[in-house]
mmCIF file with all atom_site columns, C-alpha atoms in Angstrom:
data_model
loop_
_atom_site.group_PDB
_atom_site.id
_atom_site.type_symbol
_atom_site.label_atom_id
_atom_site.label_alt_id
_atom_site.label_comp_id
_atom_site.label_asym_id
_atom_site.label_entity_id
_atom_site.label_seq_id
_atom_site.pdbx_PDB_ins_code
_atom_site.Cartn_x
_atom_site.Cartn_y
_atom_site.Cartn_z
_atom_site.occupancy
_atom_site.B_iso_or_equiv
_atom_site.pdbx_formal_charge
_atom_site.auth_seq_id
_atom_site.auth_comp_id
_atom_site.auth_asym_id
_atom_site.auth_atom_id
_atom_site.pdbx_PDB_model_num
ATOM 1   C CA . MET A 1 1   ? 99.738 105.786 114.999 1.00 0.00 ? 12  MET A CA 1
ATOM 2   C CA . ASN A 1 2   ? 97.082 105.871 112.955 1.00 0.00 ? 13  ASN A CA 1
ATOM 3   C CA . THR A 1 3   ? 94.182 107.132 114.610 1.00 0.00 ? 14  THR A CA 1
ATOM 4   C CA . THR A 1 4   ? 91.532 107.353 112.031 1.00 0.00 ? 15  THR A CA 1
ATOM 5   C CA . SER A 1 5   ? 90.052 104.258 109.714 1.00 0.00 ? 16  SER A CA 1
ATOM 6   C CA . ILE A 1 6   ? 87.773 105.418 107.223 1.00 0.00 ? 17  ILE A CA 1
ATOM 7   C CA . LYS A 1 7   ? 86.337 103.491 104.283 1.00 0.00 ? 18  LYS A CA 1
ATOM 8   C CA . ILE A 1 8   ? 83.178 103.207 101.594 1.00 0.00 ? 19  ILE A CA 1
ATOM 9   C CA . THR A 1 9   ? 83.111 100.176 100.178 1.00 0.00 ? 20  THR A CA 1
ATOM 10  C CA . SER A 1 10  ? 80.383 97.325  98.288  1.00 0.00 ? 21  SER A CA 1
ATOM 11  C CA . GLU A 1 11  ? 81.429 94.993  100.768 1.00 0.00 ? 22  GLU A CA 1
ATOM 12  C CA . LYS A 1 12  ? 79.736 93.743  104.058 1.00 0.00 ? 23  LYS A CA 1
ATOM 13  C CA . LEU A 1 13  ? 81.028 95.937  106.724 1.00 0.00 ? 24  LEU A CA 1
ATOM 14  C CA . ASN A 1 14  ? 82.857 94.307  109.502 1.00 0.00 ? 25  ASN A CA 1
ATOM 15  C CA . LEU A 1 15  ? 82.212 95.201  113.034 1.00 0.00 ? 26  LEU A CA 1
ATOM 16  C CA . GLN A 1 16  ? 85.306 93.512  114.350 1.00 0.00 ? 27  GLN A CA 1
ATOM 17  C CA . GLU A 1 17  ? 87.534 95.242  112.011 1.00 0.00 ? 28  GLU A CA 1
ATOM 18  C CA . CYS A 1 18  ? 86.180 98.551  113.184 1.00 0.00 ? 29  CYS A CA 1
ATOM 19  C CA . TYR A 1 19  ? 86.468 97.278  116.788 1.00 0.00 ? 30  TYR A CA 1
ATOM 20  C CA . ASP A 1 20  ? 90.006 96.196  116.513 1.00 0.00 ? 31  ASP A CA 1
ATOM 21  C CA . PHE A 1 21  ? 90.986 99.411  114.587 1.00 0.00 ? 32  PHE A CA 1
ATOM 22  C CA . VAL A 1 22  ? 89.967 101.584 117.888 1.00 0.00 ? 33  VAL A CA 1
ATOM 23  C CA . ALA A 1 23  ? 90.896 98.995  120.550 1.00 0.00 ? 34  ALA A CA 1
ATOM 24  C CA . ASP A 1 24  ? 93.786 100.534 122.401 1.00 0.00 ? 35  ASP A CA 1
ATOM 25  C CA . PRO A 1 25  ? 95.189 99.580  125.994 1.00 0.00 ? 36  PRO A CA 1
ATOM 26  C CA . SER A 1 26  ? 94.757 103.258 127.206 1.00 0.00 ? 37  SER A CA 1
ATOM 27  C CA . CYS A 1 27  ? 91.372 103.253 126.314 1.00 0.00 ? 38  CYS A CA 1
ATOM 28  C CA . GLY A 1 28  ? 88.662 102.126 129.137 1.00 0.00 ? 39  GLY A CA 1
ATOM 29  C CA . GLY A 1 29  ? 85.937 103.011 126.915 1.00 0.00 ? 40  GLY A CA 1
ATOM 30  C CA . ILE A 1 30  ? 84.674 101.635 123.579 1.00 0.00 ? 41  ILE A CA 1
ATOM 31  C CA . ALA A 1 31  ? 81.589 103.235 121.911 1.00 0.00 ? 42  ALA A CA 1
ATOM 32  C CA . VAL A 1 32  ? 80.102 101.698 118.731 1.00 0.00 ? 43  VAL A CA 1
ATOM 33  C CA . PHE A 1 33  ? 77.258 102.821 116.559 1.00 0.00 ? 44  PHE A CA 1
ATOM 34  C CA . VAL A 1 34  ? 75.870 99.951  113.921 1.00 0.00 ? 45  VAL A CA 1
ATOM 35  C CA . GLY A 1 35  ? 73.078 101.685 111.465 1.00 0.00 ? 46  GLY A CA 1
ATOM 36  C CA . THR A 1 36  ? 71.102 98.720  110.006 1.00 0.00 ? 47  THR A CA 1
ATOM 37  C CA . VAL A 1 37  ? 68.492 98.381  107.476 1.00 0.00 ? 48  VAL A CA 1
ATOM 38  C CA . ARG A 1 38  ? 64.673 98.312  109.286 1.00 0.00 ? 49  ARG A CA 1
ATOM 39  C CA . ASN A 1 39  ? 61.806 96.804  107.483 1.00 0.00 ? 50  ASN A CA 1
ATOM 40  C CA . ALA A 1 40  ? 59.114 100.208 107.557 1.00 0.00 ? 51  ALA A CA 1
ATOM 41  C CA . THR A 1 41  ? 59.628 103.550 107.464 1.00 0.00 ? 52  THR A CA 1
ATOM 42  C CA . GLN A 1 42  ? 56.885 106.225 107.740 1.00 0.00 ? 53  GLN A CA 1
ATOM 43  C CA . ASN A 1 43  ? 54.263 103.261 107.835 1.00 0.00 ? 54  ASN A CA 1
ATOM 44  C CA . LYS A 1 44  ? 55.245 102.019 104.980 1.00 0.00 ? 55  LYS A CA 1
ATOM 45  C CA . LYS A 1 45  ? 57.165 98.359  104.400 1.00 0.00 ? 56  LYS A CA 1
ATOM 46  C CA . VAL A 1 46  ? 60.719 98.822  103.116 1.00 0.00 ? 57  VAL A CA 1
ATOM 47  C CA . THR A 1 47  ? 62.234 96.495  101.066 1.00 0.00 ? 58  THR A CA 1
ATOM 48  C CA . GLN A 1 48  ? 65.440 97.561  100.419 1.00 0.00 ? 59  GLN A CA 1
ATOM 49  C CA . LEU A 1 49  ? 67.898 100.757 100.289 1.00 0.00 ? 60  LEU A CA 1
ATOM 50  C CA . ASP A 1 50  ? 70.527 102.031 97.721  1.00 0.00 ? 61  ASP A CA 1
ATOM 51  C CA . PHE A 1 51  ? 72.940 103.849 99.161  1.00 0.00 ? 62  PHE A CA 1
ATOM 52  C CA . SER A 1 52  ? 74.965 106.311 96.021  1.00 0.00 ? 63  SER A CA 1
ATOM 53  C CA . THR A 1 53  ? 78.203 108.152 97.030  1.00 0.00 ? 64  THR A CA 1
ATOM 54  C CA . TYR A 1 54  ? 80.305 110.821 95.662  1.00 0.00 ? 65  TYR A CA 1
ATOM 55  C CA . LYS A 1 55  ? 83.152 108.386 96.914  1.00 0.00 ? 66  LYS A CA 1
ATOM 56  C CA . PRO A 1 56  ? 86.258 110.925 96.607  1.00 0.00 ? 67  PRO A CA 1
ATOM 57  C CA . MET A 1 57  ? 84.356 114.001 98.726  1.00 0.00 ? 68  MET A CA 1
ATOM 58  C CA . ALA A 1 58  ? 82.644 111.752 100.849 1.00 0.00 ? 69  ALA A CA 1
ATOM 59  C CA . ILE A 1 59  ? 85.848 110.199 102.174 1.00 0.00 ? 70  ILE A CA 1
ATOM 60  C CA . LYS A 1 60  ? 87.119 113.937 102.546 1.00 0.00 ? 71  LYS A CA 1
ATOM 61  C CA . GLU A 1 61  ? 84.075 114.754 104.302 1.00 0.00 ? 72  GLU A CA 1
ATOM 62  C CA . MET A 1 62  ? 84.311 111.295 106.756 1.00 0.00 ? 73  MET A CA 1
ATOM 63  C CA . GLN A 1 63  ? 87.837 112.177 107.069 1.00 0.00 ? 74  GLN A CA 1
ATOM 64  C CA . LYS A 1 64  ? 86.981 115.857 108.352 1.00 0.00 ? 75  LYS A CA 1
ATOM 65  C CA . ILE A 1 65  ? 84.587 114.497 110.768 1.00 0.00 ? 76  ILE A CA 1
ATOM 66  C CA . ALA A 1 66  ? 87.213 111.971 112.290 1.00 0.00 ? 77  ALA A CA 1
ATOM 67  C CA . ASP A 1 67  ? 89.690 114.837 112.663 1.00 0.00 ? 78  ASP A CA 1
ATOM 68  C CA . ALA A 1 68  ? 87.110 117.112 113.891 1.00 0.00 ? 79  ALA A CA 1
ATOM 69  C CA . VAL A 1 69  ? 86.293 114.026 116.686 1.00 0.00 ? 80  VAL A CA 1
ATOM 70  C CA . LEU A 1 70  ? 90.128 113.883 117.226 1.00 0.00 ? 81  LEU A CA 1
ATOM 71  C CA . GLY A 1 71  ? 90.236 117.524 117.674 1.00 0.00 ? 82  GLY A CA 1
ATOM 72  C CA . LYS A 1 72  ? 86.933 118.470 119.829 1.00 0.00 ? 83  LYS A CA 1
ATOM 73  C CA . PHE A 1 73  ? 86.359 115.033 122.195 1.00 0.00 ? 84  PHE A CA 1
ATOM 74  C CA . SER A 1 74  ? 89.225 113.409 124.461 1.00 0.00 ? 85  SER A CA 1
ATOM 75  C CA . VAL A 1 75  ? 89.536 110.301 122.119 1.00 0.00 ? 86  VAL A CA 1
ATOM 76  C CA . THR A 1 76  ? 92.374 108.148 120.597 1.00 0.00 ? 87  THR A CA 1
ATOM 77  C CA . LYS A 1 77  ? 90.464 106.504 117.594 1.00 0.00 ? 88  LYS A CA 1
ATOM 78  C CA . ILE A 1 78  ? 87.965 106.349 115.322 1.00 0.00 ? 89  ILE A CA 1
ATOM 79  C CA . ALA A 1 79  ? 86.348 104.335 112.689 1.00 0.00 ? 90  ALA A CA 1
ATOM 80  C CA . ILE A 1 80  ? 83.662 105.610 110.255 1.00 0.00 ? 91  ILE A CA 1
ATOM 81  C CA . HIS A 1 81  ? 83.038 103.135 107.461 1.00 0.00 ? 92  HIS A CA 1
ATOM 82  C CA . HIS A 1 82  ? 79.799 103.228 105.056 1.00 0.00 ? 93  HIS A CA 1
ATOM 83  C CA . ALA A 1 83  ? 78.834 100.898 102.627 1.00 0.00 ? 94  ALA A CA 1
ATOM 84  C CA . GLU A 1 84  ? 77.541 101.544 99.167  1.00 0.00 ? 95  GLU A CA 1
ATOM 85  C CA . GLY A 1 85  ? 75.101 99.609  96.675  1.00 0.00 ? 96  GLY A CA 1
ATOM 86  C CA . LEU A 1 86  ? 71.671 97.958  97.427  1.00 0.00 ? 97  LEU A CA 1
ATOM 87  C CA . LEU A 1 87  ? 71.132 96.387  101.092 1.00 0.00 ? 98  LEU A CA 1
ATOM 88  C CA . THR A 1 88  ? 68.439 94.139  102.420 1.00 0.00 ? 99  THR A CA 1
ATOM 89  C CA . ILE A 1 89  ? 67.015 94.205  105.730 1.00 0.00 ? 100 ILE A CA 1
ATOM 90  C CA . GLY A 1 90  ? 68.983 93.717  108.633 1.00 0.00 ? 101 GLY A CA 1
ATOM 91  C CA . ASP A 1 91  ? 72.232 94.822  106.545 1.00 0.00 ? 102 ASP A CA 1
ATOM 92  C CA . VAL A 1 92  ? 74.858 97.014  107.831 1.00 0.00 ? 103 VAL A CA 1
ATOM 93  C CA . PRO A 1 93  ? 75.139 100.419 105.805 1.00 0.00 ? 104 PRO A CA 1
ATOM 94  C CA . VAL A 1 94  ? 77.111 102.181 108.791 1.00 0.00 ? 105 VAL A CA 1
ATOM 95  C CA . ILE A 1 95  ? 79.588 101.304 111.509 1.00 0.00 ? 106 ILE A CA 1
ATOM 96  C CA . ILE A 1 96  ? 81.149 104.046 113.598 1.00 0.00 ? 107 ILE A CA 1
ATOM 97  C CA . THR A 1 97  ? 83.301 103.215 116.554 1.00 0.00 ? 108 THR A CA 1
ATOM 98  C CA . VAL A 1 98  ? 85.387 105.432 119.086 1.00 0.00 ? 109 VAL A CA 1
ATOM 99  C CA . SER A 1 99  ? 87.761 104.893 121.468 1.00 0.00 ? 110 SER A CA 1
ATOM 100 C CA . SER A 1 100 ? 88.854 106.755 124.623 1.00 0.00 ? 111 SER A CA 1
ATOM 101 C CA . PRO A 1 101 ? 90.113 106.786 128.092 1.00 0.00 ? 112 PRO A CA 1
ATOM 102 C CA . HIS A 1 102 ? 86.598 107.340 129.477 1.00 0.00 ? 113 HIS A CA 1
ATOM 103 C CA . ARG A 1 103 ? 83.012 106.559 128.318 1.00 0.00 ? 114 ARG A CA 1
ATOM 104 C CA . LYS A 1 104 ? 81.605 109.794 128.185 1.00 0.00 ? 115 LYS A CA 1
ATOM 105 C CA . ALA A 1 105 ? 83.969 111.201 125.385 1.00 0.00 ? 116 ALA A CA 1
ATOM 106 C CA . ALA A 1 106 ? 83.767 108.210 123.452 1.00 0.00 ? 117 ALA A CA 1
ATOM 107 C CA . PHE A 1 107 ? 79.879 108.560 123.290 1.00 0.00 ? 118 PHE A CA 1
ATOM 108 C CA . GLU A 1 108 ? 79.638 111.760 122.807 1.00 0.00 ? 119 GLU A CA 1
ATOM 109 C CA . ALA A 1 109 ? 81.788 111.575 119.946 1.00 0.00 ? 120 ALA A CA 1
ATOM 110 C CA . CYS A 1 110 ? 80.483 108.521 118.529 1.00 0.00 ? 121 CYS A CA 1
ATOM 111 C CA . GLN A 1 111 ? 76.864 110.639 118.292 1.00 0.00 ? 122 GLN A CA 1
ATOM 112 C CA . TYR A 1 112 ? 78.911 113.766 117.059 1.00 0.00 ? 123 TYR A CA 1
ATOM 113 C CA . ALA A 1 113 ? 80.086 111.760 114.361 1.00 0.00 ? 124 ALA A CA 1
ATOM 114 C CA . ILE A 1 114 ? 77.095 109.735 113.136 1.00 0.00 ? 125 ILE A CA 1
ATOM 115 C CA . ASP A 1 115 ? 74.761 112.732 113.240 1.00 0.00 ? 126 ASP A CA 1
ATOM 116 C CA . THR A 1 116 ? 77.408 115.000 111.352 1.00 0.00 ? 127 THR A CA 1
ATOM 117 C CA . LEU A 1 117 ? 77.741 112.044 108.615 1.00 0.00 ? 128 LEU A CA 1
ATOM 118 C CA . LYS A 1 118 ? 74.397 112.617 108.120 1.00 0.00 ? 129 LYS A CA 1
ATOM 119 C CA . GLU A 1 119 ? 74.345 116.058 107.612 1.00 0.00 ? 130 GLU A CA 1
ATOM 120 C CA . ALA A 1 120 ? 77.477 116.483 105.664 1.00 0.00 ? 131 ALA A CA 1
ATOM 121 C CA . VAL A 1 121 ? 78.395 113.426 103.719 1.00 0.00 ? 132 VAL A CA 1
ATOM 122 C CA . PRO A 1 122 ? 77.438 113.304 99.947  1.00 0.00 ? 133 PRO A CA 1
ATOM 123 C CA . ILE A 1 123 ? 76.092 109.942 100.551 1.00 0.00 ? 134 ILE A CA 1
ATOM 124 C CA . TRP A 1 124 ? 72.356 109.517 99.023  1.00 0.00 ? 135 TRP A CA 1
ATOM 125 C CA . LYS A 1 125 ? 69.493 107.111 100.028 1.00 0.00 ? 136 LYS A CA 1
ATOM 126 C CA . LYS A 1 126 ? 66.911 105.667 98.236  1.00 0.00 ? 137 LYS A CA 1
ATOM 127 C CA . GLU A 1 127 ? 64.285 103.646 100.074 1.00 0.00 ? 138 GLU A CA 1
ATOM 128 C CA . PHE A 1 128 ? 62.280 100.807 98.056  1.00 0.00 ? 139 PHE A CA 1
ATOM 129 C CA . PHE A 1 129 ? 58.977 100.043 98.924  1.00 0.00 ? 140 PHE A CA 1
ATOM 130 C CA . GLU A 1 130 ? 56.344 97.105  97.519  1.00 0.00 ? 141 GLU A CA 1
ATOM 131 C CA . ASP A 1 131 ? 54.989 100.014 95.279  1.00 0.00 ? 142 ASP A CA 1
ATOM 132 C CA . GLY A 1 132 ? 58.128 102.091 94.265  1.00 0.00 ? 143 GLY A CA 1
ATOM 133 C CA . GLY A 1 133 ? 61.207 103.844 95.794  1.00 0.00 ? 144 GLY A CA 1
ATOM 134 C CA . VAL A 1 134 ? 61.827 107.333 96.366  1.00 0.00 ? 145 VAL A CA 1
ATOM 135 C CA . TRP A 1 135 ? 65.061 109.280 97.570  1.00 0.00 ? 146 TRP A CA 1
ATOM 136 C CA . VAL A 1 136 ? 65.040 110.171 100.983 1.00 0.00 ? 147 VAL A CA 1
ATOM 137 C CA . ASN A 1 137 ? 67.254 112.961 101.010 1.00 0.00 ? 148 ASN A CA 1
ATOM 138 C CA . ALA A 1 138 ? 68.689 115.131 97.932  1.00 0.00 ? 149 ALA A CA 1
ATOM 139 C CA . HIS A 1 139 ? 69.503 112.481 95.187  1.00 0.00 ? 150 HIS A CA 1
ATOM 140 C CA . PRO A 1 140 ? 72.765 112.279 93.218  1.00 0.00 ? 151 PRO A CA 1
#
């Protein structure tokens, strides 16, 4: 049984695809995290975000996160999908879905996955404002 779905794409992310991947008759809980581009940060109006990746390493690190989730938590399946390229307000840069027989493990695993992704995966975000742009984290 395939237990992980890892993807980085310039295509629009598909929540239903992630949900369908983790759905399993043995699971009573599916936790979902959907990150969205918001219109402001630090009292500045955001116009768009640009996500850059070192794709081979990012995929490898995302798989490590998925493997860690499967080892640490009582979960059945996990999907971690991330967008790259320019995104505008309301677009979805990241979706994580996790299924588990019980809800608590699904919630904890989902939170662990997004927190670890933000810390460890080589995906860089540049925020654009009306007066210019800035890299939010270490840039590529």
